[in-house]
Amino acid sequence: MIEVQDIFREHGDEYLRQHPLNTVQIKAYRAILNCRTHALGGHIDTCDQCGHQRISYNSCRNRHCPKCQMLAKEQWIESQERCLLNIGYFHVVFTVPNELYMVFRQNQETMYTLFFKAVSETLLELGQNPKYLGAKLGVTAILHTWGQNLLYHPHIHCVVPGGGLTSAGHWKNSRKKFFIPVKVLSKKFRGKFLALMRAAQLRFDESTNKLNSSREYALFLQDLYNKDWVTYCKPPFGNTGKVIQYLSRYTHRVAISNNRILALQDDKVTFSWRDYADHNKVKQMTITAEEFIRRFMLHVLPRGFRKIRHYGLLASGGKTKRIQLCRQLTNTPFSIFSKPRSLFEILIDKFNDTFRKCPCCRIGMMIRASPLP
């Protein structure tokens, strides 16, 4: 199977000679390039029956690496499972107009933070409005910056429970369909986002240099205000198990998984993608290796930036007490896991101990013997 690492190994040096990367991008590039190779060290596993030895190299654990997200994802999902309620959940997606993409790329940390703020305030304020729900919502928001074709497309996925906690401490269920009209949601979000942009300190380089003029910037914002912003809500999840499945697909996803890469030949990369504009058809796209690396690097987030955030009922301050109360009010049974499991326990549960089977005798278990010198 062709991996992102293979593309970096064959074409990365040439790309770096022509395209300078920032510090965070370089760190991600090197981590992916060296992941599970001798460069990061490793350890020796020995079979407890036949003595067969196997070298296992260390993973890079970089959050942009396609090979290092499974365990992190499983641990995160398990911790979130304790916050799920026995009610329906909605999936709401917020997008921004294409005209803003360049501003996002030049001011990533500022614009992503602004994006989260506008989304969370929109949902929480409308949820508190008695016209729609009149209760405090819980929101899990996840930032993605890519489309299926790997091009830049910042958007935020939100998982929202179908109800909230009133000021009197009662649980109030929402209607079966999403309780906030999409048009209301879109207009509120647009207004908040542009108001935050007016107050933000942004920088503009050559491609957007005209926006340094206050007059041009005001016209730019006005044009954005006159556009329809796309916000949509998908049908509610059937049960909490569906929510878990959704979270497992979205939370720790990287720009492209290795299983979507089909070929690397003649300096070109072929990968599969889903064309949502054409009835979700799965298609193939072939681009140069240079363009592939360029697109992949567009989605490396600023250092330390949190791409998953919780608001309202799920915000960190007082979260445990709020969730405990909501569980009681919604008759939600407590999780089967009383405490977080170790990585080893998760691996055994997921693979039934087969990951430790000796590949030689098929009887013994591979036991970690010693680190590599």
Tab-separated table of C-alpha atoms in Angstrom:
chain	number	residue	atom	x	y	z
A	1	MET	CA	0.000	0.000	0.000
A	2	ILE	CA	1.280	3.460	-0.922
A	3	GLU	CA	1.497	5.838	2.034
A	4	VAL	CA	1.990	9.564	2.548
A	5	GLN	CA	5.384	8.627	3.957
A	6	ASP	CA	6.394	7.041	0.627
A	7	ILE	CA	5.490	10.210	-1.264
A	8	PHE	CA	7.517	12.309	1.176
A	9	ARG	CA	10.455	9.910	0.913
A	10	GLU	CA	10.572	9.962	-2.889
A	11	HIS	CA	9.677	13.587	-3.600
A	12	GLY	CA	10.024	15.495	-0.327
A	13	ASP	CA	13.602	16.707	-0.798
A	14	GLU	CA	12.837	18.135	-4.214
A	15	TYR	CA	9.715	19.826	-2.876
A	16	LEU	CA	11.594	21.429	0.040
A	17	ARG	CA	14.216	22.860	-2.310
A	18	GLN	CA	11.531	24.804	-4.156
A	19	HIS	CA	8.924	25.466	-1.448
A	20	PRO	CA	9.964	26.733	1.997
A	21	LEU	CA	7.855	25.448	4.901
A	22	ASN	CA	7.241	27.064	8.274
A	23	THR	CA	8.523	25.525	11.513
A	24	VAL	CA	5.359	23.573	12.318
A	25	GLN	CA	5.096	22.198	8.776
A	26	ILE	CA	8.747	21.094	8.838
A	27	LYS	CA	8.154	19.327	12.156
A	28	ALA	CA	5.110	17.486	10.765
A	29	TYR	CA	6.972	16.609	7.559
A	30	ARG	CA	9.949	15.122	9.416
A	31	ALA	CA	7.721	13.262	11.869
A	32	ILE	CA	5.720	11.594	9.082
A	33	LEU	CA	8.893	10.846	7.119
A	34	ASN	CA	10.520	9.121	10.109
A	35	CYS	CA	7.449	7.476	11.623
A	36	ARG	CA	8.054	3.815	12.505
A	37	THR	CA	11.564	3.819	11.100
A	38	HIS	CA	14.966	3.375	12.734
A	39	ALA	CA	15.275	7.179	12.916
A	40	LEU	CA	12.941	7.255	15.936
A	41	GLY	CA	14.384	4.195	17.639
A	42	GLY	CA	12.426	1.171	18.722
A	43	HIS	CA	12.485	-2.025	20.738
A	44	ILE	CA	12.905	-5.764	20.337
A	45	ASP	CA	9.950	-8.118	20.870
A	46	THR	CA	10.660	-11.777	21.643
A	47	CYS	CA	8.255	-14.730	21.434
A	48	ASP	CA	7.796	-16.443	24.815
A	49	GLN	CA	7.543	-19.850	23.111
A	50	CYS	CA	9.883	-20.113	20.134
A	51	GLY	CA	12.202	-17.177	20.832
A	52	HIS	CA	11.489	-15.464	17.503
A	53	GLN	CA	12.549	-11.801	17.605
A	54	ARG	CA	10.960	-8.830	15.875
A	55	ILE	CA	11.977	-5.191	15.767
A	56	SER	CA	9.208	-2.659	16.355
A	57	TYR	CA	10.031	0.959	15.558
A	58	ASN	CA	8.510	3.853	17.445
A	59	SER	CA	5.711	5.968	16.000
A	60	CYS	CA	6.002	9.747	15.672
A	61	ARG	CA	2.632	10.503	17.364
A	62	ASN	CA	2.266	13.654	15.301
A	63	ARG	CA	-1.403	14.576	14.985
A	64	HIS	CA	-1.052	15.054	11.216
A	65	CYS	CA	0.386	11.583	10.633
A	66	PRO	CA	-2.047	9.126	8.988
A	67	LYS	CA	-0.497	6.194	10.886
A	68	CYS	CA	-0.628	7.595	14.416
A	69	GLN	CA	-4.260	8.471	15.066
A	70	MET	CA	-5.957	5.162	15.886
A	71	LEU	CA	-4.993	4.839	19.550
A	72	ALA	CA	-5.349	8.553	20.242
A	73	LYS	CA	-8.785	8.424	18.644
A	74	GLU	CA	-9.891	5.407	20.702
A	75	GLN	CA	-8.757	6.989	23.975
A	76	TRP	CA	-10.472	10.281	23.181
A	77	ILE	CA	-13.730	8.609	22.151
A	78	GLU	CA	-13.781	6.524	25.303
A	79	SER	CA	-13.445	9.646	27.443
A	80	GLN	CA	-16.262	11.319	25.495
A	81	GLU	CA	-18.506	8.290	25.885
A	82	ARG	CA	-18.965	9.196	29.541
A	83	CYS	CA	-20.570	12.477	28.475
A	84	LEU	CA	-23.135	11.040	26.050
A	85	LEU	CA	-26.810	11.187	26.990
A	86	ASN	CA	-29.655	8.853	26.118
A	87	ILE	CA	-31.175	11.297	23.611
A	88	GLY	CA	-30.910	12.171	19.921
A	89	TYR	CA	-27.954	14.166	18.605
A	90	PHE	CA	-27.689	16.540	15.665
A	91	HIS	CA	-24.809	17.101	13.253
A	92	VAL	CA	-24.468	20.765	12.247
A	93	VAL	CA	-21.850	22.030	9.781
A	94	PHE	CA	-20.672	25.644	9.418
A	95	THR	CA	-18.772	26.803	6.320
A	96	VAL	CA	-17.387	30.140	5.143
A	97	PRO	CA	-17.372	31.719	1.635
A	98	ASN	CA	-14.463	30.972	-0.710
A	99	GLU	CA	-13.439	34.641	-0.643
A	100	LEU	CA	-12.244	34.156	2.945
A	101	TYR	CA	-9.915	31.224	2.247
A	102	MET	CA	-6.863	33.357	1.543
A	103	VAL	CA	-7.470	35.449	4.676
A	104	PHE	CA	-7.694	32.200	6.666
A	105	ARG	CA	-4.434	30.894	5.261
A	106	GLN	CA	-2.569	34.105	6.067
A	107	ASN	CA	-4.019	34.371	9.594
A	108	GLN	CA	-4.609	30.769	10.544
A	109	GLU	CA	-4.557	30.859	14.344
A	110	THR	CA	-6.557	34.100	14.549
A	111	MET	CA	-9.170	33.061	11.983
A	112	TYR	CA	-9.609	29.523	13.307
A	113	THR	CA	-10.087	30.900	16.840
A	114	LEU	CA	-12.549	33.461	15.515
A	115	PHE	CA	-14.361	30.687	13.624
A	116	PHE	CA	-14.829	28.615	16.790
A	117	LYS	CA	-16.027	31.645	18.735
A	118	ALA	CA	-18.631	32.622	16.131
A	119	VAL	CA	-19.938	29.033	15.857
A	120	SER	CA	-20.195	28.406	19.603
A	121	GLU	CA	-21.816	31.750	20.407
A	122	THR	CA	-24.323	31.295	17.592
A	123	LEU	CA	-25.476	27.887	18.836
A	124	LEU	CA	-25.497	28.746	22.545
A	125	GLU	CA	-27.323	32.058	22.162
A	126	LEU	CA	-29.995	30.658	19.849
A	127	GLY	CA	-30.384	27.621	22.113
A	128	GLN	CA	-31.053	29.910	25.101
A	129	ASN	CA	-33.733	31.755	23.126
A	130	PRO	CA	-37.197	30.557	24.365
A	131	LYS	CA	-38.422	30.767	20.774
A	132	TYR	CA	-36.230	27.798	19.842
A	133	LEU	CA	-35.361	25.842	23.010
A	134	GLY	CA	-34.837	28.083	26.031
A	135	ALA	CA	-32.083	25.940	27.535
A	136	LYS	CA	-28.319	25.595	27.696
A	137	LEU	CA	-26.883	23.363	24.960
A	138	GLY	CA	-23.825	21.169	24.855
A	139	VAL	CA	-21.616	21.489	21.774
A	140	THR	CA	-18.621	19.496	20.539
A	141	ALA	CA	-16.984	21.383	17.647
A	142	ILE	CA	-14.368	19.867	15.325
A	143	LEU	CA	-12.337	21.897	12.823
A	144	HIS	CA	-11.523	20.439	9.406
A	145	THR	CA	-9.591	22.414	6.803
A	146	TRP	CA	-9.806	20.117	3.776
A	147	GLY	CA	-12.206	18.866	1.162
A	148	GLN	CA	-12.146	15.369	-0.315
A	149	ASN	CA	-9.855	16.625	-3.108
A	150	LEU	CA	-7.327	17.860	-0.487
A	151	LEU	CA	-7.931	21.510	-1.393
A	152	TYR	CA	-8.310	24.121	1.323
A	153	HIS	CA	-11.850	24.189	2.692
A	154	PRO	CA	-12.138	25.261	6.365
A	155	HIS	CA	-15.360	24.181	8.062
A	156	ILE	CA	-16.522	23.142	11.519
A	157	HIS	CA	-18.543	20.031	12.357
A	158	CYS	CA	-20.688	20.259	15.497
A	159	VAL	CA	-22.337	17.479	17.468
A	160	VAL	CA	-25.276	18.955	19.403
A	161	PRO	CA	-27.598	17.042	21.789
A	162	GLY	CA	-31.316	17.340	21.101
A	163	GLY	CA	-32.112	19.266	24.253
A	164	GLY	CA	-30.610	21.303	27.047
A	165	LEU	CA	-30.606	22.246	30.712
A	166	THR	CA	-32.950	25.057	31.745
A	167	SER	CA	-32.045	27.733	34.282
A	168	ALA	CA	-34.364	25.948	36.752
A	169	GLY	CA	-32.272	22.771	36.457
A	170	HIS	CA	-34.738	20.778	34.334
A	171	TRP	CA	-34.020	18.930	31.122
A	172	LYS	CA	-35.866	20.157	28.042
A	173	ASN	CA	-36.005	18.030	24.909
A	174	SER	CA	-35.932	19.652	21.486
A	175	ARG	CA	-38.163	18.902	18.538
A	176	LYS	CA	-37.259	15.880	16.439
A	177	LYS	CA	-36.020	18.094	13.626
A	178	PHE	CA	-33.243	20.535	14.436
A	179	PHE	CA	-34.808	23.152	16.701
A	180	ILE	CA	-33.070	26.171	15.116
A	181	PRO	CA	-34.053	27.002	11.503
A	182	VAL	CA	-31.015	26.759	9.231
A	183	LYS	CA	-31.611	30.240	7.771
A	184	VAL	CA	-31.682	31.764	11.261
A	185	LEU	CA	-28.522	29.843	12.140
A	186	SER	CA	-26.750	30.999	8.982
A	187	LYS	CA	-27.621	34.690	9.361
A	188	LYS	CA	-26.684	34.765	13.044
A	189	PHE	CA	-23.374	33.050	12.326
A	190	ARG	CA	-22.571	35.398	9.426
A	191	GLY	CA	-23.245	38.479	11.548
A	192	LYS	CA	-21.136	37.235	14.462
A	193	PHE	CA	-18.267	36.142	12.247
A	194	LEU	CA	-18.018	39.458	10.390
A	195	ALA	CA	-18.326	41.467	13.622
A	196	LEU	CA	-15.404	39.491	15.055
A	197	MET	CA	-13.416	40.050	11.847
A	198	ARG	CA	-13.884	43.827	12.140
A	199	ALA	CA	-12.382	43.767	15.619
A	200	ALA	CA	-9.534	41.347	14.796
A	201	GLN	CA	-5.950	42.310	14.039
A	202	LEU	CA	-5.276	40.627	10.695
A	203	ARG	CA	-2.354	40.770	8.308
A	204	PHE	CA	-2.526	40.702	4.528
A	205	ASP	CA	0.332	39.816	2.183
A	206	GLU	CA	0.779	40.469	-1.536
A	207	SER	CA	-2.226	38.470	-2.710
A	208	THR	CA	-4.592	40.392	-0.423
A	209	ASN	CA	-2.607	43.611	-0.078
A	210	LYS	CA	-5.534	45.863	-1.036
A	211	LEU	CA	-7.320	44.839	2.180
A	212	ASN	CA	-4.778	46.893	4.124
A	213	SER	CA	-6.856	49.879	3.012
A	214	SER	CA	-9.667	50.474	5.525
A	215	ARG	CA	-12.023	51.413	2.703
A	216	GLU	CA	-11.285	48.271	0.703
A	217	TYR	CA	-11.585	46.149	3.827
A	218	ALA	CA	-15.005	47.654	4.642
A	219	LEU	CA	-16.186	46.919	1.084
A	220	PHE	CA	-14.818	43.384	1.357
A	221	LEU	CA	-16.789	42.755	4.540
A	222	GLN	CA	-19.918	44.276	3.040
A	223	ASP	CA	-19.685	41.965	0.034
A	224	LEU	CA	-19.371	39.018	2.405
A	225	TYR	CA	-22.401	40.212	4.347
A	226	ASN	CA	-24.453	40.289	1.128
A	227	LYS	CA	-23.633	36.637	0.375
A	228	ASP	CA	-25.582	33.616	1.606
A	229	TRP	CA	-23.408	31.580	3.975
A	230	VAL	CA	-23.875	27.822	3.844
A	231	THR	CA	-24.838	26.224	7.138
A	232	TYR	CA	-26.644	22.930	7.203
A	233	CYS	CA	-27.905	20.288	9.595
A	234	LYS	CA	-27.838	16.567	8.889
A	235	PRO	CA	-30.560	14.217	10.210
A	236	PRO	CA	-30.242	13.307	13.915
A	237	PHE	CA	-28.306	10.223	14.993
A	238	GLY	CA	-30.437	7.234	15.889
A	239	ASN	CA	-28.739	6.492	19.212
A	240	THR	CA	-25.581	7.116	21.216
A	241	GLY	CA	-23.833	4.287	19.382
A	242	LYS	CA	-24.272	6.212	16.137
A	243	VAL	CA	-22.742	9.263	17.804
A	244	ILE	CA	-19.693	7.210	18.766
A	245	GLN	CA	-19.356	5.981	15.176
A	246	TYR	CA	-19.573	9.551	13.934
A	247	LEU	CA	-16.967	10.800	16.384
A	248	SER	CA	-14.619	7.975	15.410
A	249	ARG	CA	-14.797	9.111	11.768
A	250	TYR	CA	-14.310	12.821	12.319
A	251	THR	CA	-12.331	13.661	15.447
A	252	HIS	CA	-8.806	12.447	14.695
A	253	ARG	CA	-9.032	12.379	10.923
A	254	VAL	CA	-6.119	13.813	8.937
A	255	ALA	CA	-6.296	15.425	5.492
A	256	ILE	CA	-6.048	12.058	3.710
A	257	SER	CA	-5.764	8.503	4.978
A	258	ASN	CA	-3.238	6.105	3.475
A	259	ASN	CA	-5.931	3.729	2.221
A	260	ARG	CA	-7.201	6.428	-0.162
A	261	ILE	CA	-3.843	6.633	-1.969
A	262	LEU	CA	-4.020	4.278	-4.956
A	263	ALA	CA	-0.766	4.789	-6.859
A	264	LEU	CA	2.552	6.637	-6.988
A	265	GLN	CA	3.993	6.425	-10.485
A	266	ASP	CA	5.917	8.725	-12.839
A	267	ASP	CA	6.005	11.552	-10.260
A	268	LYS	CA	2.207	11.454	-10.014
A	269	VAL	CA	-0.112	10.469	-7.168
A	270	THR	CA	-3.540	8.930	-7.714
A	271	PHE	CA	-6.055	8.911	-4.868
A	272	SER	CA	-9.761	8.295	-4.430
A	273	TRP	CA	-12.163	11.046	-3.444
A	274	ARG	CA	-15.879	11.490	-3.008
A	275	ASP	CA	-17.522	14.135	-5.185
A	276	TYR	CA	-20.369	15.511	-3.069
A	277	ALA	CA	-21.491	17.736	-5.940
A	278	ASP	CA	-22.075	14.673	-8.111
A	279	HIS	CA	-24.321	12.513	-5.922
A	280	ASN	CA	-21.444	11.435	-3.637
A	281	LYS	CA	-19.774	9.427	-6.389
A	282	VAL	CA	-16.356	7.976	-5.576
A	283	LYS	CA	-13.849	9.092	-8.207
A	284	GLN	CA	-10.105	9.015	-8.792
A	285	MET	CA	-7.857	12.053	-9.052
A	286	THR	CA	-4.273	12.157	-10.331
A	287	ILE	CA	-1.981	15.090	-9.500
A	288	THR	CA	1.773	15.598	-9.389
A	289	ALA	CA	3.622	14.546	-6.256
A	290	GLU	CA	4.641	18.185	-5.795
A	291	GLU	CA	1.007	19.292	-5.830
A	292	PHE	CA	0.047	16.473	-3.473
A	293	ILE	CA	2.622	17.562	-0.901
A	294	ARG	CA	1.551	21.202	-1.307
A	295	ARG	CA	-2.087	20.328	-0.652
A	296	PHE	CA	-1.228	18.096	2.307
A	297	MET	CA	0.838	20.839	3.946
A	298	LEU	CA	-2.067	23.298	3.703
A	299	HIS	CA	-3.732	21.402	6.534
A	300	VAL	CA	-0.954	21.431	9.126
A	301	LEU	CA	-2.440	23.369	12.046
A	302	PRO	CA	-0.599	26.023	14.078
A	303	ARG	CA	1.449	24.719	16.972
A	304	GLY	CA	-0.665	23.760	19.982
A	305	PHE	CA	-3.943	24.735	18.323
A	306	ARG	CA	-6.907	22.712	19.646
A	307	LYS	CA	-9.043	21.506	16.757
A	308	ILE	CA	-11.648	19.854	19.035
A	309	ARG	CA	-13.468	22.093	21.513
A	310	HIS	CA	-16.402	21.787	23.899
A	311	TYR	CA	-18.918	24.446	24.876
A	312	GLY	CA	-21.985	24.975	27.046
A	313	LEU	CA	-22.837	21.857	29.059
A	314	LEU	CA	-19.609	20.240	27.872
A	315	ALA	CA	-17.288	23.138	28.770
A	316	SER	CA	-14.588	22.167	31.255
A	317	GLY	CA	-15.633	24.317	34.237
A	318	GLY	CA	-18.120	22.295	36.331
A	319	LYS	CA	-18.578	19.767	33.547
A	320	THR	CA	-18.647	16.659	35.781
A	321	LYS	CA	-21.540	17.904	37.932
A	322	ARG	CA	-23.528	19.115	34.931
A	323	ILE	CA	-23.157	15.827	33.071
A	324	GLN	CA	-24.069	13.850	36.174
A	325	LEU	CA	-27.262	15.900	36.559
A	326	CYS	CA	-28.107	15.542	32.856
A	327	ARG	CA	-27.600	11.771	33.071
A	328	GLN	CA	-30.101	11.566	35.907
A	329	LEU	CA	-32.636	13.778	34.134
A	330	THR	CA	-32.413	11.815	30.870
A	331	ASN	CA	-32.241	8.334	32.468
A	332	THR	CA	-28.852	7.659	30.917
A	333	PRO	CA	-26.965	4.619	32.288
A	334	PHE	CA	-23.374	5.193	33.255
A	335	SER	CA	-20.573	3.959	31.016
A	336	ILE	CA	-19.466	0.345	31.320
A	337	PHE	CA	-15.924	1.617	31.838
A	338	SER	CA	-15.483	2.942	35.362
A	339	LYS	CA	-12.118	4.488	34.573
A	340	PRO	CA	-10.075	5.222	31.424
A	341	ARG	CA	-8.375	2.145	30.030
A	342	SER	CA	-4.711	1.931	29.139
A	343	LEU	CA	-3.534	1.743	25.538
A	344	PHE	CA	-2.732	-1.931	26.061
A	345	GLU	CA	-6.289	-2.683	27.267
A	346	ILE	CA	-7.761	-0.831	24.274
A	347	LEU	CA	-5.566	-2.819	21.863
A	348	ILE	CA	-6.625	-6.128	23.398
A	349	ASP	CA	-10.294	-5.128	23.259
A	350	LYS	CA	-9.985	-4.010	19.623
A	351	PHE	CA	-7.817	-6.827	18.243
A	352	ASN	CA	-8.553	-9.710	20.671
A	353	ASP	CA	-4.873	-10.100	21.555
A	354	THR	CA	-4.010	-11.068	17.960
A	355	PHE	CA	-1.605	-8.139	17.699
A	356	ARG	CA	0.708	-9.965	20.143
A	357	LYS	CA	0.639	-13.377	18.404
A	358	CYS	CA	4.006	-14.631	17.215
A	359	PRO	CA	4.122	-14.484	13.383
A	360	CYS	CA	6.513	-17.448	13.373
A	361	CYS	CA	5.026	-20.191	15.577
A	362	ARG	CA	1.498	-18.720	15.808
A	363	ILE	CA	1.323	-19.976	19.398
A	364	GLY	CA	3.438	-17.762	21.614
A	365	MET	CA	3.033	-14.102	22.489
A	366	MET	CA	5.487	-11.377	21.549
A	367	ILE	CA	6.903	-9.869	24.728
A	368	ARG	CA	8.866	-6.640	24.756
A	369	ALA	CA	12.415	-7.661	25.585
A	370	SER	CA	14.647	-4.608	25.298
A	371	PRO	CA	14.999	-1.251	23.574
A	372	LEU	CA	17.097	-1.013	20.451
A	373	PRO	CA	20.616	0.321	21.104
